[in-house]
PDB file of C-alpha atoms in Angstrom:
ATOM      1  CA  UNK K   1       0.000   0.000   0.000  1.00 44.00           C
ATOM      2  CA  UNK K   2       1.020   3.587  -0.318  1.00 45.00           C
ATOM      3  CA  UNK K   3       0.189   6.598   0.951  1.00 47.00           C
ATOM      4  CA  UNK K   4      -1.715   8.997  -0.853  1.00 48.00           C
ATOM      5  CA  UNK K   5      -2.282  12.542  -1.012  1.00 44.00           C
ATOM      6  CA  UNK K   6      -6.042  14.037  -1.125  1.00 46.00           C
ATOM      7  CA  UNK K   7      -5.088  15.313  -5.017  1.00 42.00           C
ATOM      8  CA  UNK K   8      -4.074  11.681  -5.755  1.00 41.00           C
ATOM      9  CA  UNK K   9      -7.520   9.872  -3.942  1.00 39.00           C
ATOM     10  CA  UNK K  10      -9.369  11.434  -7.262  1.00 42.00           C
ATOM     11  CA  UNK K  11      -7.032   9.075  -9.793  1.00 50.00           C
ATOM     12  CA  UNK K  12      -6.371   5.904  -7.701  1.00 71.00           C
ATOM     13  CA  UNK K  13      -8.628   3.089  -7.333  1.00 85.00           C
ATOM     14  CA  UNK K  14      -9.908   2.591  -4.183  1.00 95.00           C
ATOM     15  CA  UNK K  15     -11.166  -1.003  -4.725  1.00 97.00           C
ATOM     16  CA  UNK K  16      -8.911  -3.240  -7.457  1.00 96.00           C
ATOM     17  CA  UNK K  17     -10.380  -5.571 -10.121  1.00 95.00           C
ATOM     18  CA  UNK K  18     -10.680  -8.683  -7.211  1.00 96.00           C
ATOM     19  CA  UNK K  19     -12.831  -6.348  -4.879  1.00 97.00           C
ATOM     20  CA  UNK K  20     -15.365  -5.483  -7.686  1.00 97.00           C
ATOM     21  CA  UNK K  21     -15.571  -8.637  -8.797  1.00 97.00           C
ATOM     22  CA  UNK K  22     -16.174 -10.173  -5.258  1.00 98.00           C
ATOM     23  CA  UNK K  23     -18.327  -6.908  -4.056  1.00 98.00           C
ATOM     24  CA  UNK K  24     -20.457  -7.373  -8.039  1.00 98.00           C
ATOM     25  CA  UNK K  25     -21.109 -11.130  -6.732  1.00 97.00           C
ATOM     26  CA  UNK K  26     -22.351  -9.978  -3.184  1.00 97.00           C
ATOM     27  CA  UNK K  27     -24.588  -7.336  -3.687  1.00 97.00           C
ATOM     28  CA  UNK K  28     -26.777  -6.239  -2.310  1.00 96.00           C
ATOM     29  CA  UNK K  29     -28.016  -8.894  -0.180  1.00 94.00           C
ATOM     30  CA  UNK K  30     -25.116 -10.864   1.378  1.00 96.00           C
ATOM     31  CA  UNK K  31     -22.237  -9.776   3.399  1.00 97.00           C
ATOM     32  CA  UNK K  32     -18.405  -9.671   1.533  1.00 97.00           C
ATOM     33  CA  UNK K  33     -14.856  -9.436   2.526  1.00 97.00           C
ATOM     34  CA  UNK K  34     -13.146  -6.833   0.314  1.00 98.00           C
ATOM     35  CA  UNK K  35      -9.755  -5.473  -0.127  1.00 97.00           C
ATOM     36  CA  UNK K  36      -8.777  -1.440  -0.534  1.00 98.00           C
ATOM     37  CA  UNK K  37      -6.254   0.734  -0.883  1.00 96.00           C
ATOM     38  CA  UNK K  38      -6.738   3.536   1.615  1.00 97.00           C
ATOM     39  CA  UNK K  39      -4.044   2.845   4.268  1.00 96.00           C
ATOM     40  CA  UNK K  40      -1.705   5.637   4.529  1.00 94.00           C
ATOM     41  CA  UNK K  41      -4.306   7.967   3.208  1.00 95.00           C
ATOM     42  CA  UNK K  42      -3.281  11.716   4.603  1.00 95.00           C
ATOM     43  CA  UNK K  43      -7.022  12.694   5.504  1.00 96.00           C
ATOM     44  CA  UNK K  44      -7.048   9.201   7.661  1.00 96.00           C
ATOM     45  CA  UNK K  45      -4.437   9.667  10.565  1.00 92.00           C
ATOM     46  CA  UNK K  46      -5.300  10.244  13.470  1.00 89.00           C
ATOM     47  CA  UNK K  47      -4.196  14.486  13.744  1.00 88.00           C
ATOM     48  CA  UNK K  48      -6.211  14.712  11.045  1.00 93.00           C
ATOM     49  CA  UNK K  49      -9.033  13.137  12.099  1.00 92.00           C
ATOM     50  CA  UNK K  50      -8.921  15.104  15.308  1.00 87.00           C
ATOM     51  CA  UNK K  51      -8.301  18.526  13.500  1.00 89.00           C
ATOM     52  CA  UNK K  52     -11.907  17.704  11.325  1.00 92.00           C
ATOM     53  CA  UNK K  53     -13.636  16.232  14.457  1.00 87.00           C
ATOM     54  CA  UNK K  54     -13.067  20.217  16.234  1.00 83.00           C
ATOM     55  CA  UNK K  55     -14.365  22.066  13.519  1.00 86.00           C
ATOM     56  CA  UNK K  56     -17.607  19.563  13.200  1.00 86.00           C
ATOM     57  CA  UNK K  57     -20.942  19.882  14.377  1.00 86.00           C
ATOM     58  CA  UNK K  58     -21.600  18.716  17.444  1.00 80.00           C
ATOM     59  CA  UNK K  59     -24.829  17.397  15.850  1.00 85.00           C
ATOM     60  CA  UNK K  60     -22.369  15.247  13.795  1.00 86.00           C
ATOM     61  CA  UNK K  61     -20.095  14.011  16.077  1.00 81.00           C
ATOM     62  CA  UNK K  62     -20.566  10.157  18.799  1.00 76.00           C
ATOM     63  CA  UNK K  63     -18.472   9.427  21.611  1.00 67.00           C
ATOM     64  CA  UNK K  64     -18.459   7.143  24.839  1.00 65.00           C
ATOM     65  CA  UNK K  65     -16.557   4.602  26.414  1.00 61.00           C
ATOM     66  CA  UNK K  66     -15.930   1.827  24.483  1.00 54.00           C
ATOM     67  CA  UNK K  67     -15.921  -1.488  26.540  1.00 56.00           C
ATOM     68  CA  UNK K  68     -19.494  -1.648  26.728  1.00 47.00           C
ATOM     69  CA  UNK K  69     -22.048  -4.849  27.001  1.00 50.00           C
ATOM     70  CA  UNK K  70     -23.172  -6.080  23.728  1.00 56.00           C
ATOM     71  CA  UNK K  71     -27.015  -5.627  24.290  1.00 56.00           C
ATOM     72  CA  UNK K  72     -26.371  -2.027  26.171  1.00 50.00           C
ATOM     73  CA  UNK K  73     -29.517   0.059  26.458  1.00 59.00           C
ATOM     74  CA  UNK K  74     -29.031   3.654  24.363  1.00 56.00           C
ATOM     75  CA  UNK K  75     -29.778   5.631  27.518  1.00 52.00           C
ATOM     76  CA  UNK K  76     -27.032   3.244  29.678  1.00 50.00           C
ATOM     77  CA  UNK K  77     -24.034   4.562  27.648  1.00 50.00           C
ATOM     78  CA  UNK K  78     -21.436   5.914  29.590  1.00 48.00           C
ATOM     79  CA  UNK K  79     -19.616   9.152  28.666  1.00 52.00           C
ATOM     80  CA  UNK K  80     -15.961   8.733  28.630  1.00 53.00           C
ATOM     81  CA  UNK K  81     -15.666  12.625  30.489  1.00 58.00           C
ATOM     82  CA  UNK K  82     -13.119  14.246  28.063  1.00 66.00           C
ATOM     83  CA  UNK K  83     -13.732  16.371  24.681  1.00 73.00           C
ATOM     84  CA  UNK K  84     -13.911  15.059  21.422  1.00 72.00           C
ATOM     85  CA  UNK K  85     -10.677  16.350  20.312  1.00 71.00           C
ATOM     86  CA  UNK K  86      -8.780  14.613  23.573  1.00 74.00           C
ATOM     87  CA  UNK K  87     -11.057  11.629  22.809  1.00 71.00           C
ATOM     88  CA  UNK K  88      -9.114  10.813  19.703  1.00 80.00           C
ATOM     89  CA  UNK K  89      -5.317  12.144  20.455  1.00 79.00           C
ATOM     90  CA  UNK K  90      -5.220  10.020  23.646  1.00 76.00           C
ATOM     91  CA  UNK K  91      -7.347   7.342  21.909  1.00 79.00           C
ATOM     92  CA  UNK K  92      -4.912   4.443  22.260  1.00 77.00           C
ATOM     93  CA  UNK K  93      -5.450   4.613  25.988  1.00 72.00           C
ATOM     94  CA  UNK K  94      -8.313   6.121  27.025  1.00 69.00           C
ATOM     95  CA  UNK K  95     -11.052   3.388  26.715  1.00 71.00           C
ATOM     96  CA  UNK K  96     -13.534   5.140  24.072  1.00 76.00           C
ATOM     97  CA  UNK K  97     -14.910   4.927  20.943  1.00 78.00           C
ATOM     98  CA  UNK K  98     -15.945   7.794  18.676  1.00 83.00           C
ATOM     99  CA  UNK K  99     -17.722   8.641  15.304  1.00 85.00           C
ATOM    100  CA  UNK K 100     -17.806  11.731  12.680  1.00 92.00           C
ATOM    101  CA  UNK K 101     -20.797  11.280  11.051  1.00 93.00           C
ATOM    102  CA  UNK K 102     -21.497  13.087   7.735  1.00 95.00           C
ATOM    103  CA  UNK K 103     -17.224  13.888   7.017  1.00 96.00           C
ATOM    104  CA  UNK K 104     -18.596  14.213   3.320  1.00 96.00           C
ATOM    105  CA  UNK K 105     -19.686  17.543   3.987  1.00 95.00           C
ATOM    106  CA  UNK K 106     -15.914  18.787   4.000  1.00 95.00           C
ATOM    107  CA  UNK K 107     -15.259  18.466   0.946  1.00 95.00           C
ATOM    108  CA  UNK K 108     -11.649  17.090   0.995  1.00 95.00           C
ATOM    109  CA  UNK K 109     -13.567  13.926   2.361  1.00 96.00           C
ATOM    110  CA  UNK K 110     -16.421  14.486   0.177  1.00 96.00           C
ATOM    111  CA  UNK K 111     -13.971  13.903  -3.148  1.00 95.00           C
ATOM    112  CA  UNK K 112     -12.526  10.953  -1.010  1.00 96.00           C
ATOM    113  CA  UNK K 113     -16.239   9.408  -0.617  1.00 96.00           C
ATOM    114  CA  UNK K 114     -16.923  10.142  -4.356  1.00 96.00           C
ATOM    115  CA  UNK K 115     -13.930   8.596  -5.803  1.00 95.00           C
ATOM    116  CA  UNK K 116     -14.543   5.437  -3.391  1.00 96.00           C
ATOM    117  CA  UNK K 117     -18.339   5.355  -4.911  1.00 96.00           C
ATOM    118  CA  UNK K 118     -17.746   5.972  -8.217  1.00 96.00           C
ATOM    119  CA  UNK K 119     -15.546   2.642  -7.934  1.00 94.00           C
ATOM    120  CA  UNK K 120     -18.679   0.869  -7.452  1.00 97.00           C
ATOM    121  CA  UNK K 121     -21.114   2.739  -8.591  1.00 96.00           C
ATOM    122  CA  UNK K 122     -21.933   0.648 -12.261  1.00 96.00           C
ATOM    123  CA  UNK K 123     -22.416  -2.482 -10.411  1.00 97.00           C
ATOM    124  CA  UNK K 124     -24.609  -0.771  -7.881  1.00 97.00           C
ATOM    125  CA  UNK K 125     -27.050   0.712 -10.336  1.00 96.00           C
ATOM    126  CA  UNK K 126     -26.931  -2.532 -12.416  1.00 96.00           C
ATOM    127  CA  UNK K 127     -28.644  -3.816  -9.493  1.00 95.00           C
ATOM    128  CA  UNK K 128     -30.422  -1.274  -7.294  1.00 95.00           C
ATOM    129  CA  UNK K 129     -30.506   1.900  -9.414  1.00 94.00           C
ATOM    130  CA  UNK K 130     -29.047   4.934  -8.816  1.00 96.00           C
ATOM    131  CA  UNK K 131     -26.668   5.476  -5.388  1.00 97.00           C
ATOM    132  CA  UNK K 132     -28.756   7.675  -3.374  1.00 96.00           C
ATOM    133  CA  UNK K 133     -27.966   9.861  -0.471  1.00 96.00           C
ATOM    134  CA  UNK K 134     -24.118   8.761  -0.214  1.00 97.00           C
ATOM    135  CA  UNK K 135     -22.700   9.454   3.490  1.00 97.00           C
ATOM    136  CA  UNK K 136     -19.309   9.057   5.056  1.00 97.00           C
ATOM    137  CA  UNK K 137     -18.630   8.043   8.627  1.00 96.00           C
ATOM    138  CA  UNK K 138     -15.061   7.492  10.093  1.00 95.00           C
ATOM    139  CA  UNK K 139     -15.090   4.781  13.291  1.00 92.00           C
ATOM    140  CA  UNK K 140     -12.284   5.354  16.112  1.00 89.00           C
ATOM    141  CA  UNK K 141     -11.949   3.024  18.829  1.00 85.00           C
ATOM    142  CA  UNK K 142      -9.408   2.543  21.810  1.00 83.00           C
ATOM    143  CA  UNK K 143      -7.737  -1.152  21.975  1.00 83.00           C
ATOM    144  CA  UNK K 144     -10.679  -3.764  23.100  1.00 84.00           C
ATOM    145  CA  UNK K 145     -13.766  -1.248  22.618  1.00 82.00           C
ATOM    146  CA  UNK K 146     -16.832  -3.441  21.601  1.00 84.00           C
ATOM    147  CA  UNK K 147     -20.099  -1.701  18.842  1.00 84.00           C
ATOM    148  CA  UNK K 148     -22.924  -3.508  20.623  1.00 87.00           C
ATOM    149  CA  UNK K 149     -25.154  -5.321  18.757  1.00 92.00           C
ATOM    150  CA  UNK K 150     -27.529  -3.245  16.074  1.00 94.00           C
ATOM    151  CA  UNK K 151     -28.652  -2.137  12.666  1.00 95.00           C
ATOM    152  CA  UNK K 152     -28.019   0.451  10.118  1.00 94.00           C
ATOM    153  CA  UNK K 153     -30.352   1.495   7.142  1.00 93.00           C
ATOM    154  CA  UNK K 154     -27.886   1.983   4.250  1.00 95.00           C
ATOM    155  CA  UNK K 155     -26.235  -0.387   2.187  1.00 97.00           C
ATOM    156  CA  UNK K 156     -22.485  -0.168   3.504  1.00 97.00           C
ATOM    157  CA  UNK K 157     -18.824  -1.212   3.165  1.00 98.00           C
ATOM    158  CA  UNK K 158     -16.804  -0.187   6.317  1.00 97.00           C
ATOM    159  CA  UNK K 159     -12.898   0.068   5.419  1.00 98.00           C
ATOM    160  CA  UNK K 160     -10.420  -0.759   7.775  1.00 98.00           C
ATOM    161  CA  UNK K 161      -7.618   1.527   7.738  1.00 98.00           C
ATOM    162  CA  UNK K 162      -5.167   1.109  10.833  1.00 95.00           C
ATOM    163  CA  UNK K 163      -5.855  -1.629  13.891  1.00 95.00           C
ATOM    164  CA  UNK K 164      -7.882  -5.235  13.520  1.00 96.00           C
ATOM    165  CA  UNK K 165     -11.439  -5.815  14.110  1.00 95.00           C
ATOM    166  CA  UNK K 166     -13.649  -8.463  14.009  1.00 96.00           C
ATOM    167  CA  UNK K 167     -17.172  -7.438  12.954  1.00 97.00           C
ATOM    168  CA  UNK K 168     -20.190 -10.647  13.383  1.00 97.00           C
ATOM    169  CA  UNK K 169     -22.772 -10.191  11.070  1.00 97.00           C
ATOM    170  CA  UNK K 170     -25.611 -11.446  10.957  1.00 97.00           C
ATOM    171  CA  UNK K 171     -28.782 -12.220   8.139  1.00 95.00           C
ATOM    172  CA  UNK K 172     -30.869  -9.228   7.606  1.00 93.00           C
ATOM    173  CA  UNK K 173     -34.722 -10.159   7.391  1.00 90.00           C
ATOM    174  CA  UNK K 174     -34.537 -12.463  10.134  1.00 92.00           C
ATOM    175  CA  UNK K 175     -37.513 -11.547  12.586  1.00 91.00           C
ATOM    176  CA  UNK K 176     -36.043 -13.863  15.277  1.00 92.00           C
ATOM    177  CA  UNK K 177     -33.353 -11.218  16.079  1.00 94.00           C
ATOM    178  CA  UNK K 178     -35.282  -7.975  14.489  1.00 93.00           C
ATOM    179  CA  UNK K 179     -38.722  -8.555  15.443  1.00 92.00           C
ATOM    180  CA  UNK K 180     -41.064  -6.619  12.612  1.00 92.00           C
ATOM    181  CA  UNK K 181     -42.076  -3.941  15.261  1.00 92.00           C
ATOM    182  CA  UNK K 182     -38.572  -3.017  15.969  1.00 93.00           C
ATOM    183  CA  UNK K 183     -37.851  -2.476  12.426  1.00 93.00           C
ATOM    184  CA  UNK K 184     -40.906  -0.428  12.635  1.00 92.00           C
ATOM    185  CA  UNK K 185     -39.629   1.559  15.439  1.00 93.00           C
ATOM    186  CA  UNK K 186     -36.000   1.888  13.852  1.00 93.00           C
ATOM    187  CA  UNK K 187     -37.713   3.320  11.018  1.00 92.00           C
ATOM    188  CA  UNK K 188     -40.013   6.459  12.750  1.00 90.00           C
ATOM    189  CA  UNK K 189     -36.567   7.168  14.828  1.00 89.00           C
ATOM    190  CA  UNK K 190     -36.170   4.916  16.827  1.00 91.00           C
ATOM    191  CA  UNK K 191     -32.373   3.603  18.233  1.00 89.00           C
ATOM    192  CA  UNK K 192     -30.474   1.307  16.099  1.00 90.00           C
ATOM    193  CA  UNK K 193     -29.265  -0.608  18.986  1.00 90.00           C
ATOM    194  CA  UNK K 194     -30.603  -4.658  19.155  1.00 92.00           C
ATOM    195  CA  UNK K 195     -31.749  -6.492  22.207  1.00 91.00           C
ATOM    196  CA  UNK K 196     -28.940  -9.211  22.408  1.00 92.00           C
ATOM    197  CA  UNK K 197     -29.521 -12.764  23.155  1.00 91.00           C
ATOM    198  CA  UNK K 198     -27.099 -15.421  23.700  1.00 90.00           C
ATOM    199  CA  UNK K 199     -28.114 -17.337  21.285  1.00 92.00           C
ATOM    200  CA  UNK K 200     -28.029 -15.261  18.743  1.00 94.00           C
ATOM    201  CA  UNK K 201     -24.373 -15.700  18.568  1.00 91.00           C
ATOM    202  CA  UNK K 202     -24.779 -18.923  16.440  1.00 93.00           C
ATOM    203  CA  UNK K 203     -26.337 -17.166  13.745  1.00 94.00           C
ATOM    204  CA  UNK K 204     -23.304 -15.045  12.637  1.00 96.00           C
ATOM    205  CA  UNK K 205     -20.209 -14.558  10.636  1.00 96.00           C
ATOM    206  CA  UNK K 206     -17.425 -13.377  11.957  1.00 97.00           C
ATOM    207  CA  UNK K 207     -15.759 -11.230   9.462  1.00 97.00           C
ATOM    208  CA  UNK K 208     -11.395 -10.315  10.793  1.00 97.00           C
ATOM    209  CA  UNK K 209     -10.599  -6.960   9.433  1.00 98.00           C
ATOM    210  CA  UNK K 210      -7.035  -5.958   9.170  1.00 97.00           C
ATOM    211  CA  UNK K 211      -5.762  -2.704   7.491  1.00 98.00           C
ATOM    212  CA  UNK K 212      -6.279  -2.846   3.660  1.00 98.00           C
ATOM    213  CA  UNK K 213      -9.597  -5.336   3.949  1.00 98.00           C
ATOM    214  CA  UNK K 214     -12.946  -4.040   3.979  1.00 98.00           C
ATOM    215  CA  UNK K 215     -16.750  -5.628   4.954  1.00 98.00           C
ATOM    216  CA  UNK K 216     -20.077  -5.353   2.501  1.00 98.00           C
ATOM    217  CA  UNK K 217     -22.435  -5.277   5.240  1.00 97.00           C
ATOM    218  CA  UNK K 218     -26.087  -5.400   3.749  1.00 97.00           C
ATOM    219  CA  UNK K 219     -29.050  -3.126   4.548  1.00 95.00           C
ATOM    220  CA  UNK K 220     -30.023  -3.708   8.210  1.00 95.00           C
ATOM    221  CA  UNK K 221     -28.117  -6.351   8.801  1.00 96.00           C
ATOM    222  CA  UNK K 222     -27.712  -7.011  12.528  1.00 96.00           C
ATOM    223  CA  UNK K 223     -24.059  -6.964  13.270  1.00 96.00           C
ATOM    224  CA  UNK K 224     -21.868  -6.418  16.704  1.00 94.00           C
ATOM    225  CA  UNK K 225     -17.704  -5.088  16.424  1.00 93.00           C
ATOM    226  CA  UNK K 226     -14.712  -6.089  18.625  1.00 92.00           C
ATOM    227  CA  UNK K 227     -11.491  -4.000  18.790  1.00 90.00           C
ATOM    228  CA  UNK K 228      -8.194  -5.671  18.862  1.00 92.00           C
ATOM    229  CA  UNK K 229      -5.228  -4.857  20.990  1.00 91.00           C
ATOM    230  CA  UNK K 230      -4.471  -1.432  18.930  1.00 90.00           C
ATOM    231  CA  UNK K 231      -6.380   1.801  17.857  1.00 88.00           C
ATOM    232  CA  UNK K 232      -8.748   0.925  15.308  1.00 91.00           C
ATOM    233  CA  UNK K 233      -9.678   3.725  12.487  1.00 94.00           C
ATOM    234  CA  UNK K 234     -11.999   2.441  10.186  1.00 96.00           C
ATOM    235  CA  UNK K 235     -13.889   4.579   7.145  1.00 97.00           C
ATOM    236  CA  UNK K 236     -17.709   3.814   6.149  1.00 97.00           C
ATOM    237  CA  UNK K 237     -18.698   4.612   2.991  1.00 98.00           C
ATOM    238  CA  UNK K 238     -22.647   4.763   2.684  1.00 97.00           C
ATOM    239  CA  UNK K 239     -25.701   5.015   0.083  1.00 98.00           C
ATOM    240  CA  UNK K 240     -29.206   4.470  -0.143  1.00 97.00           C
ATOM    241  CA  UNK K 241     -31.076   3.033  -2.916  1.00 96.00           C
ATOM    242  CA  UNK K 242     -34.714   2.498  -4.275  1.00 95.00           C
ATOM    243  CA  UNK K 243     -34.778  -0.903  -2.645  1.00 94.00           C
ATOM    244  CA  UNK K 244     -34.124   0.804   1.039  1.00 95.00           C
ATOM    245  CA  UNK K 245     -36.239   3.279   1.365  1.00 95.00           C
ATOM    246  CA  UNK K 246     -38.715   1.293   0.038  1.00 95.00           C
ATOM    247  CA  UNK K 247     -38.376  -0.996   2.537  1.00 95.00           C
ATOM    248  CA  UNK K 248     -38.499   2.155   5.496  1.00 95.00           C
ATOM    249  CA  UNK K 249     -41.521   3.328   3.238  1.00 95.00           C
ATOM    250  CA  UNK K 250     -42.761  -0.249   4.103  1.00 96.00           C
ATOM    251  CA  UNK K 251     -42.223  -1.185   7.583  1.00 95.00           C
ATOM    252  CA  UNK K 252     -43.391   2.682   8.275  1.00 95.00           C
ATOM    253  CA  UNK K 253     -46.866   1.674   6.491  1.00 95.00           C
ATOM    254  CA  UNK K 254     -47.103  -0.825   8.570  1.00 94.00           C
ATOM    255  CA  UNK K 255     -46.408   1.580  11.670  1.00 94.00           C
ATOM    256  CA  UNK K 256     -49.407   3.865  10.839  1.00 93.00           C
ATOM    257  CA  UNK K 257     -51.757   0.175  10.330  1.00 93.00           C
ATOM    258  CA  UNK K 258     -50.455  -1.377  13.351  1.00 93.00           C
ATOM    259  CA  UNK K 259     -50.743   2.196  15.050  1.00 91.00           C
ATOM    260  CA  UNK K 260     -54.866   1.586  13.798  1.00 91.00           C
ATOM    261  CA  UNK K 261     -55.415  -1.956  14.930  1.00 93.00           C
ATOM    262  CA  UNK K 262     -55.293  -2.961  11.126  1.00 93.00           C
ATOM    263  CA  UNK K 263     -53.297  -5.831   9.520  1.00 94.00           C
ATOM    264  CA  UNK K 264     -50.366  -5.658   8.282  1.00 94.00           C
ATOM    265  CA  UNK K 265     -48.298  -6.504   5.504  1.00 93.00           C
ATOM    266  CA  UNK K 266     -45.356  -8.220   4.546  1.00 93.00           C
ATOM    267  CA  UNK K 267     -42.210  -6.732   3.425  1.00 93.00           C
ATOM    268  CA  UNK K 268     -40.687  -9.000   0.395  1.00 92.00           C
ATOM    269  CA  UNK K 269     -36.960  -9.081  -0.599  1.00 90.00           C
ATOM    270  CA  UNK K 270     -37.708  -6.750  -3.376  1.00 93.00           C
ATOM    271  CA  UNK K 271     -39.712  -4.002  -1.552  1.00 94.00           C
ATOM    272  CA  UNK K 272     -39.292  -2.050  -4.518  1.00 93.00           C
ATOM    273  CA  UNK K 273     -41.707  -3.789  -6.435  1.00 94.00           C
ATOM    274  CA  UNK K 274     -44.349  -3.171  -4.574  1.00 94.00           C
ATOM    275  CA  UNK K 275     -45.517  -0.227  -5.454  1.00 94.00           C
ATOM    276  CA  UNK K 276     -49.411   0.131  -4.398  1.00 95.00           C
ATOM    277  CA  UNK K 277     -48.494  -0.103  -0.585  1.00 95.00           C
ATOM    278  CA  UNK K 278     -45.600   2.219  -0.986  1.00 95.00           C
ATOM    279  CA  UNK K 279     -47.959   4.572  -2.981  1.00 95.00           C
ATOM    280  CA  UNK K 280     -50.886   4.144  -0.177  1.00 94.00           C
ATOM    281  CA  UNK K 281     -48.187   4.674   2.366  1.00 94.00           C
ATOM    282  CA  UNK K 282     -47.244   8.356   0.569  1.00 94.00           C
ATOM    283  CA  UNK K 283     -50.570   9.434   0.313  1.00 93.00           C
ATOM    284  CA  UNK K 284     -51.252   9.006   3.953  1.00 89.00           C
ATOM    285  CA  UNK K 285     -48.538  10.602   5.124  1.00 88.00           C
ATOM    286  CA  UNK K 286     -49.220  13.360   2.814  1.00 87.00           C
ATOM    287  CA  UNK K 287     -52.700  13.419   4.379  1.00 87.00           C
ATOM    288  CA  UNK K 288     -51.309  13.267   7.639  1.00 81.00           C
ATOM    289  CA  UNK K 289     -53.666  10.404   8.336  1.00 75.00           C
TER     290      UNK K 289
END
């Protein structure tokens, strides 16, 4: 691997040939180990992560300690009592974990989030359509921090870029560990955090991440993340598509029909073929029924 500079992230290829090919064969509905070419990137160190993380929104910035219970209630998180910006330059020892959400919005990461897209982007739209809403979130994580257990609504790759993980992922659709009203919930706002079962464990891949390797991690898929012994930075890369927010335009139908003591319907594989419930769904909320 070698370093790059922000003007070079434009020309090089973030994924090679063997990651398209794998990511192509993956997509969008099953969980892939790819390989990248990000380590060493300038805008990924840690002083310059903490530099971007002071001049962020606190709106768009996550931290707490890190060694926390895999099933941990949202409101049970502990803070780690220092600022964001000490959170990351003492990160190695401190205990914490920490994400920038939204780093597209500067626009030296912005060009570093497009040129990772664009990478995929003809095997995405062969499949799903268009890449919508494309986000950027950058993970940092003391030695032995643990993600508890939950869900996210985009379709994602997560890049390692310094530090080893180990991220267990589970099968999304599976109502035995997201129960239909909890995607529900997750959809009108609620947490993304999963109530975590023992025996869920069984039901997962465990994915080891080194520096250079990347996860596909499909829409909603249930998944949990375990530090290794060193500082862990890791880069998401994000997007929505037709398929996902058809199925949020979906479960949140069935929200308002639950909501009325009506019955209510099934979500398919390809929510984005059916189009009368989605299109029952807008007009009701349009109504404000």
């Amino acid at each position: 691997m070698t370093a790059h500079s922000p003007i070079a992230a434009a020309r090089v290829a973030t994924f090679p040939d063997t990651a398209r090919a794998t990511f192509a064969a993956a997509y969008p509905d099953q969980p892939a180990r790819l390989c990248h070419d990000l380590v060493g990137h300038a805008l990924l160190t840690l002083d310059a992560l903490a530099t971007l993380a002071e001049r962020m929104p606190a709106s768009s910035v996550e931290y707490n300690l890190g060694k926390l219970p895999l099933g941990v209630r949202p409101e049970d998180t502990p803070s780690n009592g220092l600022t964001l910006g000490e959170t990351i330059r003492t990160i190695e020892t401190n205990g914490s974990w920490a994400v920038l959400k939204n780093v597209e919005r500067d626009p030296a990461y912005g060009a570093l989030l497009d040129a990772a897209l664009a990478d995929l982007e003809p095997i995405v739209h062969a499949a799903t359509g268009p890449m919508l809403h494309r986000e950027a979130f950058i993970f940092l994580t003391s030695p032995g921090s643990v993600t508890p257990f939950h869900m996210d609504p985009e379709h994602n790759i997560l890049l390692q870029i310094m530090g080893d993980k180990v991220m267990t992922v589970f099968p999304a659709r599976d109502e035995a560990l997201v129960p239909a009203q909890k995607s529900e919930d997750f959809h009108g706002g609620g947490h993304r955090n999963l109530v975590w079962q023992d025996g869920f464990k069984a039901r997962g891949t465990a994915f080891p991440l080194a520096p250079g390797e990347a996860i596909h991690v499909p829409v909603k898929a249930p998944h949990f993340v375990e530090n290794g012994p060193a500082v862990s930075i890791s880069l998401s890369v994000t997007w929505r598509s037709e398929r996902s927010v058809a199925e949020g335009e979906l479960h949140s139908f069935n929200a308002l029909l639950r909501k009325r003591g009506l019955p209510t319907g099934t979500v398919s594989a390809r929510p984005e073929r059916q189009g009368l419930r989605r299109l029952i769904y807008r007009v009701m909320r349009k109504l404000g029924v």
